[in-house]
């Protein structure tokens, strides 16, 4: 059963890359920064990436709670040549993805929402 | 909750199911549920009883030591999670309530994130079961007290009425 969960999550993350080919890597992490599953290129350090992603998410959540009462929808970081997107996947997990700037942002977000739904389904099954 | 909780057979079965599910979902080596003294309540994945008892006792000792540290730091409450990370093995413990400790042992194959998510869910289920057991026990205590206080008097009254004739 365990192998199924991790493999299913990795499959869902790999599916994201198939839907949106400009995605360079993605991961499912707990809301406090521990890796649940990942589909990252070998040059990316899994632990470092997830901890940095969680630092961004925590900062964004704190900022949102200071500024308004509404819940955080997503975190989007845009650089000259890439995007980093974080989306909540239920109360315990977050899906993080790094994509090239060539990705169409709207399509990337749709693909990520689909992945989030799959991840939520796997974790609650 | 100082006295040891007694679980019904159905509750014990739910505990065993919960531990087995946690074991299966996390790729862990073993899962133990023990009280604060290290007495085992349930286990999954560790066939050797002596090993399981030794591990639960050590885990309870570690928990007691950190609880004392919390007191030194001026905290009234204990630490709710412990995580020991080795090169090849990890041990993750979470408190179900102040007197019950759930311990998960795993190797590098297991993902810590997955262990944390499913341990949290197992703790929620175990909290429900222990709350039910506590409620049953409280009701039982109430009946015992009633029996203690009233039974003697009722018996004496019955005997009096029997021999009065």
Short mmCIF file of C-alpha atoms in Angstrom, two decimals:
data_model
loop_
_atom_site.label_atom_id
_atom_site.label_comp_id
_atom_site.label_asym_id
_atom_site.label_seq_id
_atom_site.Cartn_x
_atom_site.Cartn_y
_atom_site.Cartn_z
CA UNK A 1 0.00 0.00 0.00
CA UNK A 2 2.88 2.37 0.92
CA UNK A 3 4.65 1.81 -2.35
CA UNK A 4 1.35 2.57 -4.04
CA UNK A 5 0.98 5.93 -2.28
CA UNK A 6 4.48 7.17 -3.05
CA UNK A 7 4.38 5.79 -6.56
CA UNK A 8 0.92 7.25 -7.17
CA UNK A 9 2.11 10.65 -5.97
CA UNK A 10 5.22 10.48 -8.16
CA UNK A 11 3.02 9.46 -11.06
CA UNK A 12 0.73 12.45 -10.43
CA UNK A 13 3.75 14.77 -10.36
CA UNK A 14 5.13 13.23 -13.53
CA UNK A 15 1.68 13.74 -15.06
CA UNK A 16 2.06 17.46 -14.41
CA UNK A 17 5.17 17.50 -16.60
CA UNK A 18 3.27 15.67 -19.32
CA UNK A 19 0.40 18.18 -19.27
CA UNK A 20 2.72 21.15 -18.99
CA UNK A 21 6.09 20.26 -20.61
CA UNK A 22 7.78 23.44 -19.35
CA UNK A 23 7.57 22.17 -15.77
CA UNK A 24 11.15 21.36 -14.75
CA UNK A 25 10.32 19.66 -11.48
CA UNK A 26 7.68 19.32 -8.78
CA UNK A 27 7.20 17.98 -5.28
CA UNK A 28 4.56 17.24 -2.66
CA UNK A 29 5.63 18.47 0.76
CA UNK A 30 4.02 18.72 4.17
CA UNK A 31 2.92 22.15 5.31
CA UNK A 32 6.00 22.24 7.57
CA UNK A 33 8.51 21.44 4.83
CA UNK A 34 9.07 17.67 4.77
CA UNK A 35 9.16 15.82 1.47
CA UNK A 36 6.31 13.41 0.74
CA UNK A 37 7.15 12.71 -2.92
CA UNK A 38 9.10 14.46 -5.65
CA UNK A 39 9.81 14.48 -9.35
CA UNK A 40 12.83 16.74 -9.53
CA UNK A 41 15.83 16.73 -11.87
CA UNK A 42 18.98 15.30 -10.33
CA UNK A 43 20.73 18.68 -10.13
CA UNK A 44 18.02 20.00 -7.79
CA UNK A 45 18.52 19.28 -4.08
CA UNK A 46 15.19 17.89 -2.87
CA UNK A 47 15.57 18.98 0.76
CA UNK A 48 16.87 22.46 -0.06
CA UNK A 49 14.09 23.10 -2.59
CA UNK A 50 11.30 22.01 -0.25
CA UNK A 51 12.60 23.95 2.74
CA UNK A 52 12.91 27.11 0.63
CA UNK A 53 9.43 26.54 -0.78
CA UNK A 54 8.01 26.19 2.72
CA UNK A 55 9.81 29.34 3.86
CA UNK A 56 8.10 31.24 1.03
CA UNK A 57 4.74 29.68 1.82
CA UNK A 58 4.99 30.46 5.53
CA UNK A 59 5.98 34.03 4.80
CA UNK A 60 3.07 34.42 2.38
CA UNK A 61 0.62 32.91 4.87
CA UNK A 62 1.82 35.23 7.63
CA UNK A 63 1.57 38.22 5.31
CA UNK A 64 -1.95 37.26 4.24
CA UNK A 65 -3.12 36.79 7.79
CA UNK A 66 -1.69 40.21 8.71
CA UNK A 67 -3.32 41.93 5.74
CA UNK A 68 -6.66 40.14 5.45
CA UNK A 69 -8.71 37.29 6.84
CA UNK A 70 -8.88 35.27 3.62
CA UNK A 71 -6.93 32.05 3.17
CA UNK A 72 -3.88 31.85 0.94
CA UNK A 73 -4.76 30.58 -2.53
CA UNK A 74 -1.28 30.14 -4.04
CA UNK A 75 2.24 31.53 -4.06
CA UNK A 76 3.70 32.54 -7.40
CA UNK A 77 7.31 33.66 -7.75
CA UNK A 78 8.43 34.96 -11.14
CA UNK A 79 12.04 35.36 -12.18
CA UNK A 80 13.58 36.34 -15.51
CA UNK A 81 13.50 32.78 -16.79
CA UNK A 82 11.31 30.71 -14.48
CA UNK A 83 8.23 30.44 -12.29
CA UNK A 84 7.86 28.81 -8.89
CA UNK A 85 4.27 27.97 -7.94
CA UNK A 86 2.99 26.59 -4.64
CA UNK A 87 -0.60 25.38 -4.18
CA UNK A 88 -2.26 23.92 -1.08
CA UNK A 89 -3.28 20.27 -1.43
CA UNK A 90 -5.56 19.76 1.54
CA UNK A 91 -4.78 20.58 5.16
CA UNK A 92 -1.51 18.65 5.35
CA UNK A 93 0.25 19.04 2.00
CA UNK A 94 1.42 21.51 -0.62
CA UNK A 95 2.30 20.94 -4.27
CA UNK A 96 5.34 22.93 -5.46
CA UNK A 97 6.49 23.24 -9.07
CA UNK A 98 9.30 24.98 -10.92
CA UNK A 99 8.59 25.86 -14.57
CA UNK A 100 10.41 27.60 -17.39
CA UNK A 101 9.24 31.09 -18.34
CA UNK A 102 8.05 29.71 -21.70
CA UNK A 103 5.14 28.03 -19.89
CA UNK A 104 1.75 29.68 -20.38
CA UNK A 105 0.94 30.72 -16.83
CA UNK A 106 -2.81 30.10 -17.07
CA UNK A 107 -2.31 26.61 -18.46
CA UNK A 108 0.35 25.90 -15.84
CA UNK A 109 -2.07 26.85 -13.04
CA UNK A 110 -4.84 24.69 -14.53
CA UNK A 111 -2.43 21.75 -14.79
CA UNK A 112 -1.31 22.30 -11.20
CA UNK A 113 -4.90 22.39 -9.94
CA UNK A 114 -5.53 19.06 -11.64
CA UNK A 115 -2.41 17.66 -9.98
CA UNK A 116 -3.50 19.04 -6.61
CA UNK A 117 -6.84 17.24 -6.98
CA UNK A 118 -5.04 13.98 -7.75
CA UNK A 119 -2.66 14.44 -4.82
CA UNK A 120 -5.55 15.19 -2.43
CA UNK A 121 -7.36 12.09 -3.67
CA UNK A 122 -4.30 9.89 -3.11
CA UNK A 123 -3.61 11.24 0.39
CA UNK A 124 -7.21 10.88 1.55
CA UNK A 125 -7.84 7.44 0.01
CA UNK B 1 -5.21 10.15 33.36
CA UNK B 2 -2.90 8.34 35.76
CA UNK B 3 -4.54 4.92 35.81
CA UNK B 4 -4.03 2.53 32.90
CA UNK B 5 -6.79 2.61 30.32
CA UNK B 6 -8.62 -0.63 29.61
CA UNK B 7 -9.69 -1.19 26.04
CA UNK B 8 -12.53 -3.44 24.93
CA UNK B 9 -11.76 -6.14 22.34
CA UNK B 10 -13.39 -4.00 19.66
CA UNK B 11 -11.35 -0.95 20.66
CA UNK B 12 -8.14 -3.03 20.72
CA UNK B 13 -8.98 -4.27 17.23
CA UNK B 14 -9.44 -0.67 16.03
CA UNK B 15 -6.06 0.22 17.56
CA UNK B 16 -4.37 -2.71 15.80
CA UNK B 17 -6.04 -1.78 12.49
CA UNK B 18 -4.92 1.82 12.91
CA UNK B 19 -1.29 0.79 13.59
CA UNK B 20 -1.27 -1.64 10.66
CA UNK B 21 -2.66 1.01 8.31
CA UNK B 22 0.00 3.48 9.44
CA UNK B 23 2.71 0.86 8.88
CA UNK B 24 1.45 0.01 5.42
CA UNK B 25 0.96 3.59 4.25
CA UNK B 26 4.33 4.93 5.39
CA UNK B 27 6.77 2.13 4.43
CA UNK B 28 7.80 2.12 8.10
CA UNK B 29 9.62 -0.77 9.78
CA UNK B 30 7.56 -0.75 12.92
CA UNK B 31 4.82 1.08 14.77
CA UNK B 32 4.34 0.95 18.53
CA UNK B 33 1.70 2.36 20.84
CA UNK B 34 2.74 2.41 24.49
CA UNK B 35 1.82 4.20 27.69
CA UNK B 36 4.10 6.62 29.52
CA UNK B 37 5.79 3.78 31.38
CA UNK B 38 6.61 1.95 28.14
CA UNK B 39 3.96 -0.75 28.52
CA UNK B 40 2.91 -1.85 25.05
CA UNK B 41 -0.72 -1.35 24.03
CA UNK B 42 -0.31 -2.30 20.38
CA UNK B 43 2.33 -2.92 17.75
CA UNK B 44 2.71 -3.53 14.03
CA UNK B 45 5.66 -4.65 11.94
CA UNK B 46 7.90 -5.70 14.84
CA UNK B 47 7.44 -9.42 15.41
CA UNK B 48 9.93 -9.74 18.26
CA UNK B 49 8.08 -8.95 21.53
CA UNK B 50 11.26 -8.29 23.53
CA UNK B 51 12.54 -5.88 20.90
CA UNK B 52 9.18 -4.08 20.81
CA UNK B 53 9.03 -3.81 24.60
CA UNK B 54 12.62 -2.56 24.79
CA UNK B 55 11.97 0.03 22.10
CA UNK B 56 8.74 1.26 23.69
CA UNK B 57 10.45 1.51 27.11
CA UNK B 58 13.36 3.49 25.65
CA UNK B 59 10.95 5.70 23.75
CA UNK B 60 8.96 6.35 26.94
CA UNK B 61 12.23 7.15 28.74
CA UNK B 62 13.20 9.62 26.05
CA UNK B 63 9.73 11.16 26.24
CA UNK B 64 9.98 11.47 30.03
CA UNK B 65 13.43 13.08 29.72
CA UNK B 66 12.22 15.68 27.23
CA UNK B 67 9.13 16.36 29.36
CA UNK B 68 11.51 17.25 32.18
CA UNK B 69 13.43 19.48 29.76
CA UNK B 70 10.15 21.21 28.92
CA UNK B 71 9.59 21.83 32.63
CA UNK B 72 13.11 23.27 32.93
CA UNK B 73 12.28 25.60 30.07
CA UNK B 74 9.24 26.75 32.03
CA UNK B 75 6.71 24.96 29.84
CA UNK B 76 3.80 23.36 31.57
CA UNK B 77 3.14 21.02 28.65
CA UNK B 78 5.29 18.24 27.19
CA UNK B 79 6.73 18.11 23.67
CA UNK B 80 4.14 16.61 21.34
CA UNK B 81 6.56 15.24 18.72
CA UNK B 82 10.04 13.74 18.79
CA UNK B 83 12.14 13.02 15.75
CA UNK B 84 15.50 11.26 15.79
CA UNK B 85 17.27 11.18 12.43
CA UNK B 86 20.15 8.78 11.86
CA UNK B 87 22.13 8.06 8.73
CA UNK B 88 20.06 5.00 7.84
CA UNK B 89 17.20 5.01 10.35
CA UNK B 90 14.72 7.46 11.76
CA UNK B 91 12.41 7.35 14.78
CA UNK B 92 9.37 9.58 14.92
CA UNK B 93 7.21 9.73 18.05
CA UNK B 94 4.01 11.64 18.67
CA UNK B 95 1.90 11.86 21.81
CA UNK B 96 -1.70 10.67 21.53
CA UNK B 97 -2.45 12.20 24.92
CA UNK B 98 -0.13 12.95 27.87
CA UNK B 99 0.03 9.27 28.78
CA UNK B 100 0.19 7.53 25.37
CA UNK B 101 3.03 7.59 22.87
CA UNK B 102 2.95 6.48 19.24
CA UNK B 103 6.38 5.58 17.84
CA UNK B 104 7.24 4.92 14.19
CA UNK B 105 10.61 3.50 13.12
CA UNK B 106 11.64 3.73 9.48
CA UNK B 107 14.62 3.69 7.14
CA UNK B 108 15.76 5.87 4.24
CA UNK B 109 13.14 4.33 1.94
CA UNK B 110 10.32 6.01 3.87
CA UNK B 111 9.54 9.66 3.23
CA UNK B 112 9.42 11.69 6.43
CA UNK B 113 6.62 13.88 5.06
CA UNK B 114 4.46 10.81 4.51
CA UNK B 115 5.30 9.52 8.01
CA UNK B 116 4.26 12.85 9.51
CA UNK B 117 0.97 13.11 7.58
CA UNK B 118 -0.19 9.58 8.36
CA UNK B 119 1.08 9.63 11.95
CA UNK B 120 -1.00 12.78 12.51
CA UNK B 121 -4.07 10.98 11.14
CA UNK B 122 -3.36 7.88 13.24
CA UNK B 123 -3.04 10.07 16.34
CA UNK B 124 -6.48 11.58 15.61
CA UNK B 125 -8.03 8.10 15.35
CA UNK B 126 -6.23 6.89 18.49
CA UNK B 127 -7.42 9.99 20.36
CA UNK B 128 -11.01 9.06 19.47
CA UNK B 129 -10.51 5.47 20.66
CA UNK B 130 -8.83 6.45 23.94
CA UNK B 131 -11.51 9.07 24.61
CA UNK B 132 -14.15 6.35 24.20
CA UNK B 133 -12.19 4.00 26.47
CA UNK B 134 -11.83 6.74 29.06
CA UNK B 135 -15.57 7.45 28.90
CA UNK B 136 -16.37 3.73 29.35
CA UNK B 137 -13.96 3.58 32.26
CA UNK B 138 -15.47 6.68 33.91
CA UNK B 139 -18.95 5.18 33.58
CA UNK B 140 -17.63 1.93 35.01
CA UNK B 141 -16.08 3.81 37.93
CA UNK B 142 -19.41 5.53 38.54
CA UNK B 143 -21.19 2.17 38.71
CA UNK B 144 -18.49 0.77 41.00
CA UNK B 145 -18.82 3.74 43.34
CA UNK B 146 -22.60 3.40 43.35
CA UNK B 147 -22.26 -0.32 44.04
CA UNK B 148 -19.77 0.34 46.84
CA UNK B 149 -21.90 2.94 48.57
CA UNK B 150 -25.38 1.53 48.03
CA UNK B 151 -24.90 -2.18 47.69
CA UNK B 152 -23.82 -2.74 51.29
CA UNK B 153 -26.76 -0.77 52.66
CA UNK B 154 -29.25 -2.49 50.37
CA UNK B 155 -27.91 -5.91 51.31
CA UNK B 156 -28.14 -5.07 55.00
CA UNK B 157 -31.72 -3.84 54.55
CA UNK B 158 -32.66 -7.00 52.68
CA UNK B 159 -31.13 -9.21 55.37
CA UNK B 160 -32.84 -7.20 58.11
CA UNK B 161 -36.20 -7.54 56.41
CA UNK B 162 -35.62 -11.25 55.82
CA UNK B 163 -34.77 -12.04 59.42
CA UNK B 164 -37.25 -9.62 60.97
CA UNK B 165 -40.12 -12.02 60.35
#
